[in-house]
PDB file of C-alpha atoms in Angstrom:
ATOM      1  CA  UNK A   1       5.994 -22.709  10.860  1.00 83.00           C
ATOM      2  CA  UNK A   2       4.603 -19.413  12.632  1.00 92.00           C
ATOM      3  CA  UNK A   3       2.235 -19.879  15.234  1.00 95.00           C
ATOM      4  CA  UNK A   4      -1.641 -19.013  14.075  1.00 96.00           C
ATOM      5  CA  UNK A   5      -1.817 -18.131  18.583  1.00 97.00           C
ATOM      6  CA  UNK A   6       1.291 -16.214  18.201  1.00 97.00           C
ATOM      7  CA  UNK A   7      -0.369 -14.125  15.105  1.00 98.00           C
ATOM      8  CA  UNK A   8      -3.301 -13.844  17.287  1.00 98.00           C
ATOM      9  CA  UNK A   9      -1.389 -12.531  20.261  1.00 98.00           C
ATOM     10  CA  UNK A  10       0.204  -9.964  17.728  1.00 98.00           C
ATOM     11  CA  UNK A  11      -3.003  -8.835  16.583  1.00 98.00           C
ATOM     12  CA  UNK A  12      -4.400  -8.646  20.242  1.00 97.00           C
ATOM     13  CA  UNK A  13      -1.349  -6.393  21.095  1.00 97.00           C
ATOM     14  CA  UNK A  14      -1.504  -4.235  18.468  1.00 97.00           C
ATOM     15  CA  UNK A  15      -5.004  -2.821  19.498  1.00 95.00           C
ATOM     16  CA  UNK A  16      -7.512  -5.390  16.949  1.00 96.00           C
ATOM     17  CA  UNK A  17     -10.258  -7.152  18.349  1.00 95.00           C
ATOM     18  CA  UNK A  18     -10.500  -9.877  15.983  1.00 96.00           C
ATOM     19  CA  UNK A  19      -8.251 -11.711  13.890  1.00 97.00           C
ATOM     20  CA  UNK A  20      -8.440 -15.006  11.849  1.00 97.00           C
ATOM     21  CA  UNK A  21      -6.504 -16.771   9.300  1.00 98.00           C
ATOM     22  CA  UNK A  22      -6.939 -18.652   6.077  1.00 97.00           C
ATOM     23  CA  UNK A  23      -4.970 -20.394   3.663  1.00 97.00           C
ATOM     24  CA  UNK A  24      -4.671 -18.831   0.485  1.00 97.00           C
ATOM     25  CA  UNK A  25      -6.856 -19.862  -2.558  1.00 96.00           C
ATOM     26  CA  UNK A  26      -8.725 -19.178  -5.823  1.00 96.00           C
ATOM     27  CA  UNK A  27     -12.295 -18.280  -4.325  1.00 96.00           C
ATOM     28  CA  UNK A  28     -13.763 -19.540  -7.522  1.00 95.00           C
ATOM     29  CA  UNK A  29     -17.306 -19.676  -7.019  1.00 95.00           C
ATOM     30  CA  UNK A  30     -16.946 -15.749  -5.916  1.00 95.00           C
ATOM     31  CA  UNK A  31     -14.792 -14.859  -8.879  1.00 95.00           C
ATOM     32  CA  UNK A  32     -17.733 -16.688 -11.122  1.00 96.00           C
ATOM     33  CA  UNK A  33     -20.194 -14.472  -9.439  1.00 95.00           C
ATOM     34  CA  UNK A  34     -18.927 -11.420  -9.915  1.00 95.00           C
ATOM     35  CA  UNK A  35     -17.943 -11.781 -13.162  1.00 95.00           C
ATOM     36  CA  UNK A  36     -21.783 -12.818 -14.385  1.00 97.00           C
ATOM     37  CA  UNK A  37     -23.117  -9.849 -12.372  1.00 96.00           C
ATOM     38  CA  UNK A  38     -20.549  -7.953 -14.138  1.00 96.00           C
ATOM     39  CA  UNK A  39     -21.769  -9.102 -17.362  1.00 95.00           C
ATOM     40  CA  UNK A  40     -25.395  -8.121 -16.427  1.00 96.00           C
ATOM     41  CA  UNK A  41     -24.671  -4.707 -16.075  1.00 95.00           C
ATOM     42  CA  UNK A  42     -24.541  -4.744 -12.203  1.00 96.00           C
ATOM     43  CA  UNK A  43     -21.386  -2.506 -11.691  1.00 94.00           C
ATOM     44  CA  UNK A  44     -22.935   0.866 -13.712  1.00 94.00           C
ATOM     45  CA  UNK A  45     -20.478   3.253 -13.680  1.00 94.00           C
ATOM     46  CA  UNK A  46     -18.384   1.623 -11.159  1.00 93.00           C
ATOM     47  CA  UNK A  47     -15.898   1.123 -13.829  1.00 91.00           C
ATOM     48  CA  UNK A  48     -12.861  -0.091 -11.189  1.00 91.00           C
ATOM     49  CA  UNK A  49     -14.872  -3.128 -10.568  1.00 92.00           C
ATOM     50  CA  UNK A  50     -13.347  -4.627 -13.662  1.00 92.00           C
ATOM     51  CA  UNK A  51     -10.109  -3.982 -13.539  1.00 92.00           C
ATOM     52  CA  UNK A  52      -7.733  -6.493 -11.345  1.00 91.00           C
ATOM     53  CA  UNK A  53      -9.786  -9.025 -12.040  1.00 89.00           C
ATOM     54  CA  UNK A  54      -6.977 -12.039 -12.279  1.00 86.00           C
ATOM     55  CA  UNK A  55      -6.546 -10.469  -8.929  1.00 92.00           C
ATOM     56  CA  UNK A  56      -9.548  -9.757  -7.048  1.00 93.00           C
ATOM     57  CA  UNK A  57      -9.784 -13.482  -6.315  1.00 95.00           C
ATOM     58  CA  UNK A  58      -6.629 -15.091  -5.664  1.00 96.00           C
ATOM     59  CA  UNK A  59      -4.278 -13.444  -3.288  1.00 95.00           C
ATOM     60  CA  UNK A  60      -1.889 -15.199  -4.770  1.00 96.00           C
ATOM     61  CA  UNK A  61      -1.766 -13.215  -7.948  1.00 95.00           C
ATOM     62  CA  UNK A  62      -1.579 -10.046  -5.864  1.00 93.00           C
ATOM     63  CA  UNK A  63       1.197 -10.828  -3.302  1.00 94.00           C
ATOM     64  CA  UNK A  64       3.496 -13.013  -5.249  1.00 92.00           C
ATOM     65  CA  UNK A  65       4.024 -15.965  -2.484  1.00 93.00           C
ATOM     66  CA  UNK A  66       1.212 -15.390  -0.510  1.00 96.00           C
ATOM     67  CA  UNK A  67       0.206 -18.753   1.306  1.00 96.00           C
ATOM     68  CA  UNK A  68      -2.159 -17.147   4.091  1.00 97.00           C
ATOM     69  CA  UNK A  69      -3.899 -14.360   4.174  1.00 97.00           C
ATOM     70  CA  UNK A  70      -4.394 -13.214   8.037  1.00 98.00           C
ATOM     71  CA  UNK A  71      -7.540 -11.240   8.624  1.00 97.00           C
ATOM     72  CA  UNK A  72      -8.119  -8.655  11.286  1.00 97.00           C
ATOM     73  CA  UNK A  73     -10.868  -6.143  12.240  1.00 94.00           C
ATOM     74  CA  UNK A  74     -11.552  -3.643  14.765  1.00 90.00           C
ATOM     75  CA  UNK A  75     -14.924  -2.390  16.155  1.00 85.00           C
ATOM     76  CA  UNK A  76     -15.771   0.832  14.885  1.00 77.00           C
ATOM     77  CA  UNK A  77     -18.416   1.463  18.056  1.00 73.00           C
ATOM     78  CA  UNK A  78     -17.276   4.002  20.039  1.00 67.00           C
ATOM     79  CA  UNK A  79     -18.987   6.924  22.934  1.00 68.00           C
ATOM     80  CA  UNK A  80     -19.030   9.561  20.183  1.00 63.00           C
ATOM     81  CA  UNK A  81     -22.048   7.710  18.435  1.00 63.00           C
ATOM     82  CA  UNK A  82     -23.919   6.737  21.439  1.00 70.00           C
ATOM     83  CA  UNK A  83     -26.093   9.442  23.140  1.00 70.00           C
ATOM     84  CA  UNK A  84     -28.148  10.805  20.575  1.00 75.00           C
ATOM     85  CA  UNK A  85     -31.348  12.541  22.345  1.00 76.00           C
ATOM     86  CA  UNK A  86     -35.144  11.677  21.908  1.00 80.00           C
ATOM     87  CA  UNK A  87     -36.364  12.730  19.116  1.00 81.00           C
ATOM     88  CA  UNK A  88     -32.958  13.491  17.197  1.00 80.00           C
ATOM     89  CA  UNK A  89     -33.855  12.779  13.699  1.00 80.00           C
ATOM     90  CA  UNK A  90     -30.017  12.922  12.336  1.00 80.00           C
ATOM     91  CA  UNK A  91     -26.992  10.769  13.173  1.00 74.00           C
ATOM     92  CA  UNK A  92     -23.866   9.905  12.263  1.00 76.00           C
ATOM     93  CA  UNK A  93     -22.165   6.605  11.679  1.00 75.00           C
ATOM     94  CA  UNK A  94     -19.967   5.588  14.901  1.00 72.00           C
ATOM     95  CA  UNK A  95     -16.892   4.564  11.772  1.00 73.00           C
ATOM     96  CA  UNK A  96     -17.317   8.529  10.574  1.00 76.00           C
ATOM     97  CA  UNK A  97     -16.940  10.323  14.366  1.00 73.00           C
ATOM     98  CA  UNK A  98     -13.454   9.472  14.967  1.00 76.00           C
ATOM     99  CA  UNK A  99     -10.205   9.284  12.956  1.00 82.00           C
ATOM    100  CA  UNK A 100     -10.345   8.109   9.405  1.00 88.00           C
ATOM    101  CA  UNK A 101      -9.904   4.370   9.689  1.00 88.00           C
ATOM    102  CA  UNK A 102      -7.236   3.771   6.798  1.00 92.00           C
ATOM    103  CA  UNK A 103      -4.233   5.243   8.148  1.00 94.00           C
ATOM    104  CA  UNK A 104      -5.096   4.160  11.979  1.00 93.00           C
ATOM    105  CA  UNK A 105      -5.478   0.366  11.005  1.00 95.00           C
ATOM    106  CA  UNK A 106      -2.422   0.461   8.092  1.00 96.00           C
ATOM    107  CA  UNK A 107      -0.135   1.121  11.158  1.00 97.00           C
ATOM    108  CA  UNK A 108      -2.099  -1.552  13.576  1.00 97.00           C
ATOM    109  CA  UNK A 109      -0.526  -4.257  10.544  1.00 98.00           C
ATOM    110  CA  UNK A 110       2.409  -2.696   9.973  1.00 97.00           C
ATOM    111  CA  UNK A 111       2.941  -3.121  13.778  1.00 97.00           C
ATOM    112  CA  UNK A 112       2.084  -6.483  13.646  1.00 97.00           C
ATOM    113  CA  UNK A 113       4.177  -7.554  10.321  1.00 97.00           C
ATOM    114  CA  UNK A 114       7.055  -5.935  11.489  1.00 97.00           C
ATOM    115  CA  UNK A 115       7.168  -8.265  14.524  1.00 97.00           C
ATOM    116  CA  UNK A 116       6.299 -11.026  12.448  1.00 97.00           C
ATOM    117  CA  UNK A 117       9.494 -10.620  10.316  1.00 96.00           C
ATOM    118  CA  UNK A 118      11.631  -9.247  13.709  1.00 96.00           C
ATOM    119  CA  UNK A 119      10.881 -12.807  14.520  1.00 95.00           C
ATOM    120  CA  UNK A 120      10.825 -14.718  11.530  1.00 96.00           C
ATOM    121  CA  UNK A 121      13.637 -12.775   8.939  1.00 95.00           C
ATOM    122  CA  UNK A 122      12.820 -14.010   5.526  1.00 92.00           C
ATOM    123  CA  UNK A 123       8.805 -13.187   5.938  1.00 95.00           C
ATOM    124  CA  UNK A 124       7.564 -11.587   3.373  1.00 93.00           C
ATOM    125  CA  UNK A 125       3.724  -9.875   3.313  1.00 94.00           C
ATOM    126  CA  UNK A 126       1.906  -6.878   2.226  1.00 95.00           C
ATOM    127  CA  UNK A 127      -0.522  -5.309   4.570  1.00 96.00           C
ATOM    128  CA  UNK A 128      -4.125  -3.786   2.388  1.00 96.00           C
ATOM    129  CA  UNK A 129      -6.646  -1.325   4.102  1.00 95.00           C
ATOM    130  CA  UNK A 130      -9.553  -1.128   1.401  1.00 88.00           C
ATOM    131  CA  UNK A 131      -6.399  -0.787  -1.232  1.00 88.00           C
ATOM    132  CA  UNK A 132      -6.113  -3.641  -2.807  1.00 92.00           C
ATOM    133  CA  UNK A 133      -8.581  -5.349  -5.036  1.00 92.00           C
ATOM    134  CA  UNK A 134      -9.486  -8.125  -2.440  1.00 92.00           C
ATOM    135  CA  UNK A 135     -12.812  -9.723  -1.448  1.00 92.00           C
ATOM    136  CA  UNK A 136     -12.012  -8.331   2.215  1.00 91.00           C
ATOM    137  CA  UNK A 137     -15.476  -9.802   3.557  1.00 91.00           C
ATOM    138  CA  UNK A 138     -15.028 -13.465   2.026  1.00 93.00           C
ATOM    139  CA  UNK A 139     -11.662 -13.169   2.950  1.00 95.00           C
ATOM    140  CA  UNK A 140     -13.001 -12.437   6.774  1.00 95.00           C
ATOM    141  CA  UNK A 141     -15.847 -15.597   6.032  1.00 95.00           C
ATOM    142  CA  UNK A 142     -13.008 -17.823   4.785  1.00 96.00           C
ATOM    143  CA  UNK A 143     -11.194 -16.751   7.685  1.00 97.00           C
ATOM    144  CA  UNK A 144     -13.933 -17.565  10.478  1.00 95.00           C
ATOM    145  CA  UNK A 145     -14.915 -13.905  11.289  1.00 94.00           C
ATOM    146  CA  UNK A 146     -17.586 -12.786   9.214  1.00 80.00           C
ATOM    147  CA  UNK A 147     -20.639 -13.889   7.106  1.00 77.00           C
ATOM    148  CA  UNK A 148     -22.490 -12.741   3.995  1.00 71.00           C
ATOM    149  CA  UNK A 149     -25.280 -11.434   3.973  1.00 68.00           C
ATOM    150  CA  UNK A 150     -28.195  -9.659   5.604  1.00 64.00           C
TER     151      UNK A 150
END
């Protein structure tokens, strides 16, 4: 069994600042809401919403498998969106004044998988950055890092 302080440690090394895990499930009660605000109309045009959907809710059915799903995030905050003078009636999201995100954190997990299976050989895993159809924030809630909501 792989060490949930060891994946931490990896995470920590490979630059994130947070990082949880969960077991795998069916998030039922999600996959029940979103598929009766689907039927309402909610998704407009939005038309990739529905696809995936045996999917979207059970990691399971995407990474064949799966039994935990290991969830880590990075602050976004950095000196290029701080400083903005008096008065300055335009800014810019911190997330959009430095490198794009995907690539940057897709190499942060492949980092950290490819230690995982340097240590453990028969590992298997898949790492997702906003390319999968995953609930990535009740993933982060089921995890212990995040909330829903406002």
């Amino acid at each position: 069994m792989i060490s949930g302080q060891y994946i931490k440690k990896l995470a920590e090394n490979a630059g994130f600042d947070l990082c949880g895990i969960t077991p795998c499930k069916h998030l039922a009660e999600n996959e029940s809401y979103f598929r009766e605000w689907l039927a309402k109309g909610y998704g407009s045009s939005l038309e990739y919403l529905e696809r995936n959907l045996d999917k979207r809710f059970d990691v399971r059915r995407l990474v064949e498998g799966a039994q935990t799903v290991v969830v880590c995030a990075v602050s976004y905050k950095n000196p290029l969106g701080e400083g903005y003078p008096p008065g300055c009636r335009t800014k810019i999201a911190s997330y959009a004044r430095n490198h794009d995100y995907h690539p940057v954190l897709k190499e942060m997990l492949g980092t950290m998988l490819e230690a995982l299976r340097r240590q453990y050989p028969g590992l298997t895993g898949r790492t997702f950055v906003d390319t999968a159809p995953l609930l990535e924030k009740q993933l982060a809630v089921e995890a212990g890092l995040g909330w829903i909501g406002r």
